[in-house]
Amino acid sequence: MSAVEHFDGEVKSGDAEYWYRSGRKKAEGRFADGLFTGTWTWWRDNGELLQQGAFVAGEQHGLWRRWHDTGALMDEGEWVHGKRSGEWTHYDKLGEVRRVVTHPAR
């Protein structure tokens, strides 16, 4: 894997990008004070989306989505300060709703 990361002293800070050995992008996002921040996106080695979501101060926070290897949405839901919150919808590989799970509101 290859990476481009920026540092403020010894702490990761700013944009970051990671690639598979194949040369395809694996992930991109930002660091602030060494912690994940803002929207991050991950891809499979074949270039298809794997997951996307946001962080606040290193914790998952906001809407997150993951995709099956077929390209269909796998699941989506909200994170609040690192914990699943509210309604999460899970889909099968054809994109049909498989189940809906309600997590405690945070």
CSV table of N, CA and C in Angstrom, one decimal:
chain,number,residue,atom,x,y,z
A,1,MET,N,0.9,-1.2,0.0
A,1,MET,CA,0.0,0.0,0.0
A,1,MET,C,0.9,1.2,0.0
A,2,SER,N,0.5,2.2,-0.7
A,2,SER,CA,1.2,3.5,-0.8
A,2,SER,C,0.3,4.6,-0.1
A,3,ALA,N,0.9,5.6,0.4
A,3,ALA,CA,0.2,6.6,1.1
A,3,ALA,C,0.8,8.0,0.9
A,4,VAL,N,-0.1,9.0,1.0
A,4,VAL,CA,0.3,10.4,1.1
A,4,VAL,C,-0.3,11.0,2.3
A,5,GLU,N,0.5,11.4,3.3
A,5,GLU,CA,-0.1,11.9,4.5
A,5,GLU,C,0.7,13.2,4.8
A,6,HIS,N,0.1,14.1,5.5
A,6,HIS,CA,0.7,15.3,5.9
A,6,HIS,C,0.8,15.4,7.4
A,7,PHE,N,1.8,16.0,7.9
A,7,PHE,CA,2.0,16.0,9.4
A,7,PHE,C,2.3,17.4,9.9
A,8,ASP,N,1.8,17.7,11.1
A,8,ASP,CA,2.2,18.9,11.8
A,8,ASP,C,3.0,18.4,13.0
A,9,GLY,N,4.3,18.5,12.8
A,9,GLY,CA,5.2,17.9,13.7
A,9,GLY,C,5.2,16.4,13.5
A,10,GLU,N,4.8,15.6,14.5
A,10,GLU,CA,4.7,14.2,14.4
A,10,GLU,C,3.2,13.7,14.3
A,11,VAL,N,2.3,14.7,14.2
A,11,VAL,CA,0.9,14.4,14.2
A,11,VAL,C,0.3,14.5,12.8
A,12,LYS,N,-0.5,13.5,12.4
A,12,LYS,CA,-1.1,13.6,11.1
A,12,LYS,C,-2.1,14.8,11.1
A,13,SER,N,-2.0,15.5,10.0
A,13,SER,CA,-2.9,16.7,9.9
A,13,SER,C,-3.1,17.0,8.4
A,14,GLY,N,-4.3,17.2,8.0
A,14,GLY,CA,-4.6,17.5,6.6
A,14,GLY,C,-5.0,16.3,5.8
A,15,ASP,N,-5.0,16.5,4.5
A,15,ASP,CA,-5.5,15.5,3.5
A,15,ASP,C,-4.6,14.3,3.6
A,16,ALA,N,-5.3,13.1,3.4
A,16,ALA,CA,-4.5,11.8,3.3
A,16,ALA,C,-5.1,11.0,2.2
A,17,GLU,N,-4.3,10.3,1.5
A,17,GLU,CA,-4.7,9.3,0.4
A,17,GLU,C,-3.9,8.1,0.5
A,18,TYR,N,-4.6,6.9,0.3
A,18,TYR,CA,-4.0,5.6,0.3
A,18,TYR,C,-4.3,4.9,-0.9
A,19,TRP,N,-3.4,4.0,-1.4
A,19,TRP,CA,-3.6,3.3,-2.6
A,19,TRP,C,-3.2,1.8,-2.4
A,20,TYR,N,-3.9,0.9,-3.1
A,20,TYR,CA,-3.6,-0.5,-3.1
A,20,TYR,C,-2.3,-0.6,-4.0
A,21,ARG,N,-1.6,-1.8,-3.9
A,21,ARG,CA,-0.4,-2.1,-4.7
A,21,ARG,C,-0.8,-2.0,-6.2
A,22,SER,N,-2.0,-2.2,-6.5
A,22,SER,CA,-2.5,-2.2,-7.9
A,22,SER,C,-2.4,-0.8,-8.5
A,23,GLY,N,-2.3,0.2,-7.6
A,23,GLY,CA,-2.4,1.6,-8.0
A,23,GLY,C,-3.7,2.2,-7.9
A,24,ARG,N,-4.7,1.4,-7.6
A,24,ARG,CA,-6.1,2.0,-7.4
A,24,ARG,C,-6.2,2.6,-6.0
A,25,LYS,N,-7.0,3.7,-5.9
A,25,LYS,CA,-7.1,4.3,-4.6
A,25,LYS,C,-7.9,3.4,-3.6
A,26,LYS,N,-7.4,3.4,-2.4
A,26,LYS,CA,-8.0,2.6,-1.3
A,26,LYS,C,-8.8,3.5,-0.4
A,27,ALA,N,-8.4,4.7,-0.1
A,27,ALA,CA,-9.1,5.6,0.9
A,27,ALA,C,-8.6,7.0,0.7
A,28,GLU,N,-9.5,7.9,1.1
A,28,GLU,CA,-9.1,9.3,1.1
A,28,GLU,C,-9.9,10.0,2.2
A,29,GLY,N,-9.3,11.0,2.8
A,29,GLY,CA,-10.0,11.8,3.9
A,29,GLY,C,-9.0,12.8,4.5
A,30,ARG,N,-9.3,13.2,5.7
A,30,ARG,CA,-8.5,14.2,6.4
A,30,ARG,C,-8.2,13.8,7.8
A,31,PHE,N,-7.2,14.3,8.3
A,31,PHE,CA,-6.8,14.2,9.7
A,31,PHE,C,-6.8,15.6,10.3
A,32,ALA,N,-7.1,15.7,11.6
A,32,ALA,CA,-7.0,16.9,12.4
A,32,ALA,C,-6.4,16.5,13.7
A,33,ASP,N,-5.3,17.0,14.1
A,33,ASP,CA,-4.7,16.6,15.4
A,33,ASP,C,-4.5,15.1,15.5
A,34,GLY,N,-4.2,14.4,14.4
A,34,GLY,CA,-4.0,13.0,14.4
A,34,GLY,C,-5.2,12.1,14.4
A,35,LEU,N,-6.4,12.8,14.3
A,35,LEU,CA,-7.7,12.0,14.3
A,35,LEU,C,-8.4,12.2,13.0
A,36,PHE,N,-9.1,11.1,12.6
A,36,PHE,CA,-10.0,11.2,11.4
A,36,PHE,C,-11.0,12.4,11.6
A,37,THR,N,-11.2,13.1,10.5
A,37,THR,CA,-12.1,14.2,10.6
A,37,THR,C,-12.8,14.4,9.2
A,38,GLY,N,-14.0,14.9,9.2
A,38,GLY,CA,-14.7,15.1,7.9
A,38,GLY,C,-15.0,13.8,7.2
A,39,THR,N,-15.4,13.9,5.9
A,39,THR,CA,-15.8,12.7,5.2
A,39,THR,C,-14.6,11.9,4.7
A,40,TRP,N,-14.7,10.6,4.9
A,40,TRP,CA,-13.8,9.6,4.4
A,40,TRP,C,-14.5,8.7,3.5
A,41,THR,N,-13.7,8.3,2.4
A,41,THR,CA,-14.2,7.3,1.5
A,41,THR,C,-13.2,6.2,1.3
A,42,TRP,N,-13.7,5.0,1.2
A,42,TRP,CA,-12.9,3.8,1.0
A,42,TRP,C,-13.4,3.1,-0.3
A,43,TRP,N,-12.5,2.5,-1.0
A,43,TRP,CA,-12.8,1.7,-2.2
A,43,TRP,C,-12.3,0.3,-2.2
A,44,ARG,N,-12.9,-0.6,-2.9
A,44,ARG,CA,-12.3,-1.9,-3.1
A,44,ARG,C,-11.1,-1.9,-4.1
A,45,ASP,N,-10.3,-2.9,-4.1
A,45,ASP,CA,-9.2,-2.9,-5.1
A,45,ASP,C,-9.7,-2.9,-6.5
A,46,ASN,N,-10.9,-3.2,-6.8
A,46,ASN,CA,-11.4,-3.2,-8.2
A,46,ASN,C,-12.0,-1.8,-8.5
A,47,GLY,N,-11.9,-0.8,-7.6
A,47,GLY,CA,-12.3,0.6,-7.8
A,47,GLY,C,-13.7,0.9,-7.4
A,48,GLU,N,-14.5,-0.1,-7.0
A,48,GLU,CA,-15.8,0.1,-6.6
A,48,GLU,C,-15.9,0.6,-5.1
A,49,LEU,N,-16.9,1.5,-4.8
A,49,LEU,CA,-17.0,2.0,-3.5
A,49,LEU,C,-17.2,0.9,-2.5
A,50,LEU,N,-16.6,1.1,-1.3
A,50,LEU,CA,-16.7,0.1,-0.2
A,50,LEU,C,-17.6,0.8,0.9
A,51,GLN,N,-17.2,2.0,1.3
A,51,GLN,CA,-17.9,2.7,2.4
A,51,GLN,C,-17.6,4.2,2.4
A,52,GLN,N,-18.5,5.0,2.9
A,52,GLN,CA,-18.3,6.4,3.0
A,52,GLN,C,-19.0,6.9,4.2
A,53,GLY,N,-18.3,7.8,5.0
A,53,GLY,CA,-18.9,8.4,6.1
A,53,GLY,C,-18.0,9.5,6.7
A,54,ALA,N,-18.6,10.1,7.8
A,54,ALA,CA,-17.9,11.3,8.3
A,54,ALA,C,-17.4,11.0,9.8
A,55,PHE,N,-16.4,11.7,10.2
A,55,PHE,CA,-15.9,11.6,11.5
A,55,PHE,C,-15.9,13.0,12.1
A,56,VAL,N,-16.0,13.1,13.4
A,56,VAL,CA,-15.8,14.3,14.2
A,56,VAL,C,-14.9,13.9,15.3
A,57,ALA,N,-13.7,14.6,15.4
A,57,ALA,CA,-12.8,14.3,16.5
A,57,ALA,C,-12.5,12.8,16.6
A,58,GLY,N,-12.3,12.1,15.5
A,58,GLY,CA,-11.9,10.7,15.5
A,58,GLY,C,-13.1,9.7,15.7
A,59,GLU,N,-14.3,10.2,15.9
A,59,GLU,CA,-15.4,9.3,16.1
A,59,GLU,C,-16.4,9.4,14.9
A,60,GLN,N,-16.9,8.2,14.5
A,60,GLN,CA,-17.9,8.2,13.4
A,60,GLN,C,-19.1,9.1,13.8
A,61,HIS,N,-19.5,10.0,12.9
A,61,HIS,CA,-20.6,10.9,13.3
A,61,HIS,C,-21.2,11.3,12.0
A,62,GLY,N,-22.5,11.1,11.9
A,62,GLY,CA,-23.3,11.5,10.7
A,62,GLY,C,-23.6,10.3,9.8
A,63,LEU,N,-24.1,10.5,8.6
A,63,LEU,CA,-24.5,9.4,7.7
A,63,LEU,C,-23.4,8.6,7.2
A,64,TRP,N,-23.5,7.3,7.3
A,64,TRP,CA,-22.6,6.3,6.8
A,64,TRP,C,-23.3,5.4,5.8
A,65,ARG,N,-22.6,5.0,4.8
A,65,ARG,CA,-23.1,4.1,3.8
A,65,ARG,C,-22.0,3.1,3.5
A,66,ARG,N,-22.4,1.8,3.3
A,66,ARG,CA,-21.5,0.7,2.8
A,66,ARG,C,-22.2,0.1,1.6
A,67,TRP,N,-21.3,-0.4,0.6
A,67,TRP,CA,-21.8,-1.0,-0.6
A,67,TRP,C,-21.4,-2.5,-0.7
A,68,HIS,N,-22.2,-3.3,-1.2
A,68,HIS,CA,-21.9,-4.7,-1.6
A,68,HIS,C,-20.9,-4.7,-2.7
A,69,ASP,N,-20.2,-5.8,-2.9
A,69,ASP,CA,-19.3,-6.0,-4.1
A,69,ASP,C,-20.1,-5.9,-5.4
A,70,THR,N,-21.4,-6.0,-5.4
A,70,THR,CA,-22.2,-5.9,-6.6
A,70,THR,C,-22.4,-4.4,-7.0
A,71,GLY,N,-22.1,-3.5,-6.1
A,71,GLY,CA,-22.3,-2.1,-6.3
A,71,GLY,C,-23.6,-1.6,-5.7
A,72,ALA,N,-24.4,-2.5,-5.2
A,72,ALA,CA,-25.7,-2.2,-4.5
A,72,ALA,C,-25.4,-1.7,-3.1
A,73,LEU,N,-26.2,-0.8,-2.6
A,73,LEU,CA,-26.1,-0.3,-1.2
A,73,LEU,C,-26.2,-1.5,-0.3
A,74,MET,N,-25.3,-1.6,0.7
A,74,MET,CA,-25.4,-2.7,1.7
A,74,MET,C,-26.2,-2.2,3.0
A,75,ASP,N,-25.8,-1.1,3.5
A,75,ASP,CA,-26.5,-0.5,4.6
A,75,ASP,C,-26.2,1.0,4.7
A,76,GLU,N,-27.1,1.7,5.5
A,76,GLU,CA,-26.9,3.1,5.7
A,76,GLU,C,-27.6,3.5,7.0
A,77,GLY,N,-27.0,4.4,7.7
A,77,GLY,CA,-27.6,4.9,8.9
A,77,GLY,C,-26.7,6.0,9.5
A,78,GLU,N,-27.1,6.5,10.6
A,78,GLU,CA,-26.4,7.6,11.3
A,78,GLU,C,-25.6,7.1,12.5
A,79,TRP,N,-24.4,7.7,12.6
A,79,TRP,CA,-23.6,7.5,13.8
A,79,TRP,C,-23.6,8.8,14.6
A,80,VAL,N,-23.7,8.7,15.9
A,80,VAL,CA,-23.6,9.9,16.8
A,80,VAL,C,-22.5,9.6,17.8
A,81,HIS,N,-21.4,10.4,17.6
A,81,HIS,CA,-20.2,10.3,18.5
A,81,HIS,C,-19.8,8.8,18.7
A,82,GLY,N,-19.7,8.1,17.6
A,82,GLY,CA,-19.1,6.7,17.6
A,82,GLY,C,-20.1,5.6,17.9
A,83,LYS,N,-21.4,5.9,18.0
A,83,LYS,CA,-22.4,4.9,18.3
A,83,LYS,C,-23.5,5.0,17.2
A,84,ARG,N,-24.0,3.8,16.8
A,84,ARG,CA,-25.1,3.8,15.8
A,84,ARG,C,-26.3,4.4,16.5
A,85,SER,N,-27.1,5.2,15.7
A,85,SER,CA,-28.2,5.9,16.3
A,85,SER,C,-29.4,5.9,15.3
A,86,GLY,N,-30.6,5.7,15.8
A,86,GLY,CA,-31.7,5.7,14.9
A,86,GLY,C,-31.9,4.6,14.0
A,87,GLU,N,-32.6,4.8,12.9
A,87,GLU,CA,-32.9,3.7,12.0
A,87,GLU,C,-31.8,3.4,11.0
A,88,TRP,N,-31.4,2.2,10.9
A,88,TRP,CA,-30.4,1.7,10.0
A,88,TRP,C,-31.1,0.7,9.0
A,89,THR,N,-30.9,0.9,7.8
A,89,THR,CA,-31.5,0.1,6.7
A,89,THR,C,-30.4,-0.8,6.1
A,90,HIS,N,-30.7,-2.1,6.0
A,90,HIS,CA,-29.8,-3.1,5.5
A,90,HIS,C,-30.4,-3.6,4.2
A,91,TYR,N,-29.6,-3.7,3.1
A,91,TYR,CA,-30.1,-4.2,1.8
A,91,TYR,C,-29.4,-5.5,1.4
A,92,ASP,N,-30.1,-6.2,0.5
A,92,ASP,CA,-29.4,-7.4,0.0
A,92,ASP,C,-28.6,-7.0,-1.3
A,93,LYS,N,-27.9,-7.9,-1.9
A,93,LYS,CA,-27.0,-7.6,-3.0
A,93,LYS,C,-27.7,-7.1,-4.3
A,94,LEU,N,-29.1,-7.2,-4.3
A,94,LEU,CA,-29.9,-6.7,-5.4
A,94,LEU,C,-30.4,-5.3,-5.1
A,95,GLY,N,-30.2,-4.8,-3.8
A,95,GLY,CA,-30.6,-3.5,-3.4
A,95,GLY,C,-32.0,-3.5,-2.8
A,96,GLU,N,-32.5,-4.6,-2.5
A,96,GLU,CA,-33.8,-4.7,-1.8
A,96,GLU,C,-33.6,-4.6,-0.3
A,97,VAL,N,-34.6,-4.0,0.4
A,97,VAL,CA,-34.4,-3.9,1.8
A,97,VAL,C,-34.5,-5.3,2.5
A,98,ARG,N,-33.5,-5.6,3.3
A,98,ARG,CA,-33.5,-6.9,3.9
A,98,ARG,C,-34.1,-6.8,5.4
A,99,ARG,N,-33.7,-5.7,6.0
A,99,ARG,CA,-34.2,-5.4,7.4
A,99,ARG,C,-33.9,-4.0,7.8
A,100,VAL,N,-34.7,-3.5,8.7
A,100,VAL,CA,-34.5,-2.2,9.3
A,100,VAL,C,-34.3,-2.4,10.8
A,101,VAL,N,-33.2,-1.8,11.3
A,101,VAL,CA,-32.9,-1.9,12.7
A,101,VAL,C,-32.9,-0.5,13.3
A,102,THR,N,-33.6,-0.4,14.5
A,102,THR,CA,-33.6,0.9,15.2
A,102,THR,C,-32.7,0.8,16.4
A,103,HIS,N,-31.7,1.7,16.4
A,103,HIS,CA,-30.8,1.8,17.5
A,103,HIS,C,-31.2,2.9,18.4
A,104,PRO,N,-30.9,2.9,19.7
A,104,PRO,CA,-31.2,4.0,20.6
A,104,PRO,C,-30.8,5.3,20.1
A,105,ALA,N,-31.6,6.3,20.2
A,105,ALA,CA,-31.2,7.7,19.8
A,105,ALA,C,-30.2,8.2,20.7
A,106,ARG,N,-29.2,8.8,20.2
A,106,ARG,CA,-28.1,9.3,21.0
A,106,ARG,C,-28.1,10.8,21.1
